[in-house]
Amino acid sequence: MRFTPEKPPLTGETLETLTARLKEQGEPAFRAQQILEWVYKKRARRWEDMTNISKKLRTWLADTFDLMPANLLFDKQSQDVTDKLLLELRDRSLIETVIIRAPQEGVGLEHSRKTICISTQVGCAMACAFCASGLAGLKRDLSAGEIVAQLLQVCYREDASTQRARDELASFDNIVVMGMGEPLANYDALIRALTILNAPWGLGFGARRITISTSGLVPKILKLAEEPMGFRLAISLHGATDEVREKIMPVNKAFPLAKLLPAVKTFSEKHGRMVTLEFILIEDVNDSIDQAGELRDIARDLHAHVNLIPYNTVEGLPWKRPSIERQEEFADVLRAARLPVTLRREKGHDIDAACGQLRLKTEKDREALTV
Ligand code: SAH
């Protein structure tokens, strides 16, 4: 499912594709580099800002491309650890991009990490039983340009509030592809967007600081393992046996653990980097000590880092997070095996806006903006 806008976003062009388009116009090759420098380094918000580009070419560019395909509707700064940007796309779809300042607990470092969480689809088709993003199903894939636009919007915001160097997303530690949607179900747009994000002529953000989170699309994990850019991988496991996992994640029927785990192993061997296993703790669903034992064995075999996440309640869904005692007992099983494990402890419920929790409250959000 795609949306074809009147004009393609400039933020979806690579140096190569833009050079080719400009060549057709009889423009020299260096012109593409100049234009992209305006977009990513100087953060031009209007075509007329591009002062070393001729008026004629600027007119052609304006007729041909959309400079920024996402408008910032709302910038919600929270009291706590997350800020949320609500963006409106050309077809009026709404997406959210989240900025998280997370104190690093569990690894002994008392510094705050800054992470940007981006979306790859409007809605989601995976239908995980506990997740808000998939409640209304999939509306459409985002284009590469729309994915990149989320990061540029974060840059605009940073530029406005700080004096820091403008040439990269330098102040952020990580970018996680954990917002709305299943990134690997929108593979080509994802890779193109991450190429732009990573490229020196783009946002220059290191591949090793980019984590892609997937519910477990095995063929795409294997494909990702072949990509030259070394992205990090996180797997939404959430069940350590097929019996438990398939109750909450329909994707497990097509790709059960016997297929998923070897694919994850292939990925981590290829990249020589630890994969993260995400495990949301949901009371009486996957929080038994047996599950902890199974998870320990999986993590040990994969040399994976385990990220335990106490479930965030979602309005309209019956699931709950276990007690703190139960969370600790569960974590202790992994700790006893000396496995790298993090148990996320959030402050307050503001984190409800965190990634993995992005709900398409389209109408409600829009109403709130018009009052
Ligand atoms: N589709 C991808 C990325 C988006 S979800 C994936 O499945 O990995 C990002 C993470 O948030 C996933 O691990 C997801 O399972 C988790 N998540 C979803 N709903 C949640 C909730 N209510 N509380 C805590 N984590 C949640």
mmCIF file with all atom_site columns, C-alpha atoms and ligand atoms in Angstrom, residues 124 126 130-132 177-179 181-183 213-215 234 236 238 249 278 280 309-314 355-357, ligand 1:
data_model
loop_
_atom_site.group_PDB
_atom_site.id
_atom_site.type_symbol
_atom_site.label_atom_id
_atom_site.label_alt_id
_atom_site.label_comp_id
_atom_site.label_asym_id
_atom_site.label_entity_id
_atom_site.label_seq_id
_atom_site.pdbx_PDB_ins_code
_atom_site.Cartn_x
_atom_site.Cartn_y
_atom_site.Cartn_z
_atom_site.occupancy
_atom_site.B_iso_or_equiv
_atom_site.pdbx_formal_charge
_atom_site.auth_seq_id
_atom_site.auth_comp_id
_atom_site.auth_asym_id
_atom_site.auth_atom_id
_atom_site.pdbx_PDB_model_num
ATOM   1  C CA  . CYS A 1 124 ? 0.819  -1.764  11.235 1.00 0.00 ? 124 CYS A CA  1
ATOM   2  C CA  . MET A 1 126 ? 1.444  -7.377  12.328 1.00 0.00 ? 126 MET A CA  1
ATOM   3  C CA  . PHE A 1 130 ? -0.574 -6.130  23.101 1.00 0.00 ? 130 PHE A CA  1
ATOM   4  C CA  . CYS A 1 131 ? 0.414  -3.280  20.788 1.00 0.00 ? 131 CYS A CA  1
ATOM   5  C CA  . ALA A 1 132 ? -1.418 -0.007  20.210 1.00 0.00 ? 132 ALA A CA  1
ATOM   6  C CA  . VAL A 1 177 ? 13.408 2.206   14.130 1.00 0.00 ? 177 VAL A CA  1
ATOM   7  C CA  . MET A 1 178 ? 10.835 1.249   16.739 1.00 0.00 ? 178 MET A CA  1
ATOM   8  C CA  . GLY A 1 179 ? 7.984  3.617   16.078 1.00 0.00 ? 179 GLY A CA  1
ATOM   9  C CA  . GLY A 1 181 ? 4.965  -0.016  11.776 1.00 0.00 ? 181 GLY A CA  1
ATOM   10 C CA  . GLU A 1 182 ? 7.014  -3.077  10.962 1.00 0.00 ? 182 GLU A CA  1
ATOM   11 C CA  . PRO A 1 183 ? 10.201 -1.703  9.358  1.00 0.00 ? 183 PRO A CA  1
ATOM   12 C CA  . SER A 1 213 ? 13.546 -3.528  15.512 1.00 0.00 ? 213 SER A CA  1
ATOM   13 C CA  . THR A 1 214 ? 11.473 -6.286  13.958 1.00 0.00 ? 214 THR A CA  1
ATOM   14 C CA  . SER A 1 215 ? 8.709  -8.594  15.034 1.00 0.00 ? 215 SER A CA  1
ATOM   15 C CA  . ALA A 1 234 ? 16.605 -5.882  17.808 1.00 0.00 ? 234 ALA A CA  1
ATOM   16 C CA  . SER A 1 236 ? 10.708 -8.325  19.507 1.00 0.00 ? 236 SER A CA  1
ATOM   17 C CA  . HIS A 1 238 ? 8.080  -11.431 23.838 1.00 0.00 ? 238 HIS A CA  1
ATOM   18 C CA  . MET A 1 249 ? 2.270  -12.434 18.012 1.00 0.00 ? 249 MET A CA  1
ATOM   19 C CA  . GLU A 1 278 ? 13.287 -7.349  23.479 1.00 0.00 ? 278 GLU A CA  1
ATOM   20 C CA  . ILE A 1 280 ? 7.932  -7.124  27.206 1.00 0.00 ? 280 ILE A CA  1
ATOM   21 C CA  . ILE A 1 309 ? 10.433 -4.007  29.256 1.00 0.00 ? 309 ILE A CA  1
ATOM   22 C CA  . PRO A 1 310 ? 7.595  -3.877  31.784 1.00 0.00 ? 310 PRO A CA  1
ATOM   23 C CA  . TYR A 1 311 ? 4.435  -3.654  29.689 1.00 0.00 ? 311 TYR A CA  1
ATOM   24 C CA  . ASN A 1 312 ? 2.906  -0.209  29.253 1.00 0.00 ? 312 ASN A CA  1
ATOM   25 C CA  . THR A 1 313 ? -0.835 -0.435  29.545 1.00 0.00 ? 313 THR A CA  1
ATOM   26 C CA  . VAL A 1 314 ? -2.832 0.443   26.440 1.00 0.00 ? 314 VAL A CA  1
ATOM   27 C CA  . CYS A 1 355 ? 8.146  4.128   20.950 1.00 0.00 ? 355 CYS A CA  1
ATOM   28 C CA  . GLY A 1 356 ? 6.287  0.905   20.523 1.00 0.00 ? 356 GLY A CA  1
ATOM   29 C CA  . GLN A 1 357 ? 3.331  2.728   21.938 1.00 0.00 ? 357 GLN A CA  1
HETATM 30 N N1  . SAH B 2 .   ? 7.334  -3.637  14.514 1.00 0.00 ? 1   SAH B N1  1
HETATM 31 C C1  . SAH B 2 .   ? 8.623  -3.506  15.132 1.00 0.00 ? 1   SAH B C1  1
HETATM 32 C C2  . SAH B 2 .   ? 8.945  -2.127  15.667 1.00 0.00 ? 1   SAH B C2  1
HETATM 33 C C3  . SAH B 2 .   ? 7.851  -1.371  16.376 1.00 0.00 ? 1   SAH B C3  1
HETATM 34 S S1  . SAH B 2 .   ? 7.401  -1.816  18.016 1.00 0.00 ? 1   SAH B S1  1
HETATM 35 C C4  . SAH B 2 .   ? 8.780  -4.546  16.207 1.00 0.00 ? 1   SAH B C4  1
HETATM 36 O O1  . SAH B 2 .   ? 7.846  -5.292  16.456 1.00 0.00 ? 1   SAH B O1  1
HETATM 37 O O2  . SAH B 2 .   ? 9.854  -4.657  16.759 1.00 0.00 ? 1   SAH B O2  1
HETATM 38 C C5  . SAH B 2 .   ? 8.746  -1.379  19.047 1.00 0.00 ? 1   SAH B C5  1
HETATM 39 C C6  . SAH B 2 .   ? 8.775  -2.229  20.329 1.00 0.00 ? 1   SAH B C6  1
HETATM 40 O O3  . SAH B 2 .   ? 7.786  -1.805  21.282 1.00 0.00 ? 1   SAH B O3  1
HETATM 41 C C7  . SAH B 2 .   ? 8.502  -3.689  20.073 1.00 0.00 ? 1   SAH B C7  1
HETATM 42 O O4  . SAH B 2 .   ? 9.377  -4.486  20.816 1.00 0.00 ? 1   SAH B O4  1
HETATM 43 C C8  . SAH B 2 .   ? 7.077  -3.822  20.569 1.00 0.00 ? 1   SAH B C8  1
HETATM 44 O O5  . SAH B 2 .   ? 6.770  -5.148  20.823 1.00 0.00 ? 1   SAH B O5  1
HETATM 45 C C9  . SAH B 2 .   ? 7.100  -2.938  21.782 1.00 0.00 ? 1   SAH B C9  1
HETATM 46 N N2  . SAH B 2 .   ? 5.771  -2.592  22.320 1.00 0.00 ? 1   SAH B N2  1
HETATM 47 C C10 . SAH B 2 .   ? 4.608  -2.509  21.660 1.00 0.00 ? 1   SAH B C10 1
HETATM 48 N N3  . SAH B 2 .   ? 3.601  -2.196  22.491 1.00 0.00 ? 1   SAH B N3  1
HETATM 49 C C11 . SAH B 2 .   ? 4.134  -2.077  23.715 1.00 0.00 ? 1   SAH B C11 1
HETATM 50 C C12 . SAH B 2 .   ? 3.616  -1.773  25.003 1.00 0.00 ? 1   SAH B C12 1
HETATM 51 N N4  . SAH B 2 .   ? 2.328  -1.528  25.180 1.00 0.00 ? 1   SAH B N4  1
HETATM 52 N N5  . SAH B 2 .   ? 4.462  -1.730  26.061 1.00 0.00 ? 1   SAH B N5  1
HETATM 53 C C13 . SAH B 2 .   ? 5.781  -1.959  25.885 1.00 0.00 ? 1   SAH B C13 1
HETATM 54 N N6  . SAH B 2 .   ? 6.344  -2.242  24.688 1.00 0.00 ? 1   SAH B N6  1
HETATM 55 C C14 . SAH B 2 .   ? 5.533  -2.312  23.627 1.00 0.00 ? 1   SAH B C14 1
#
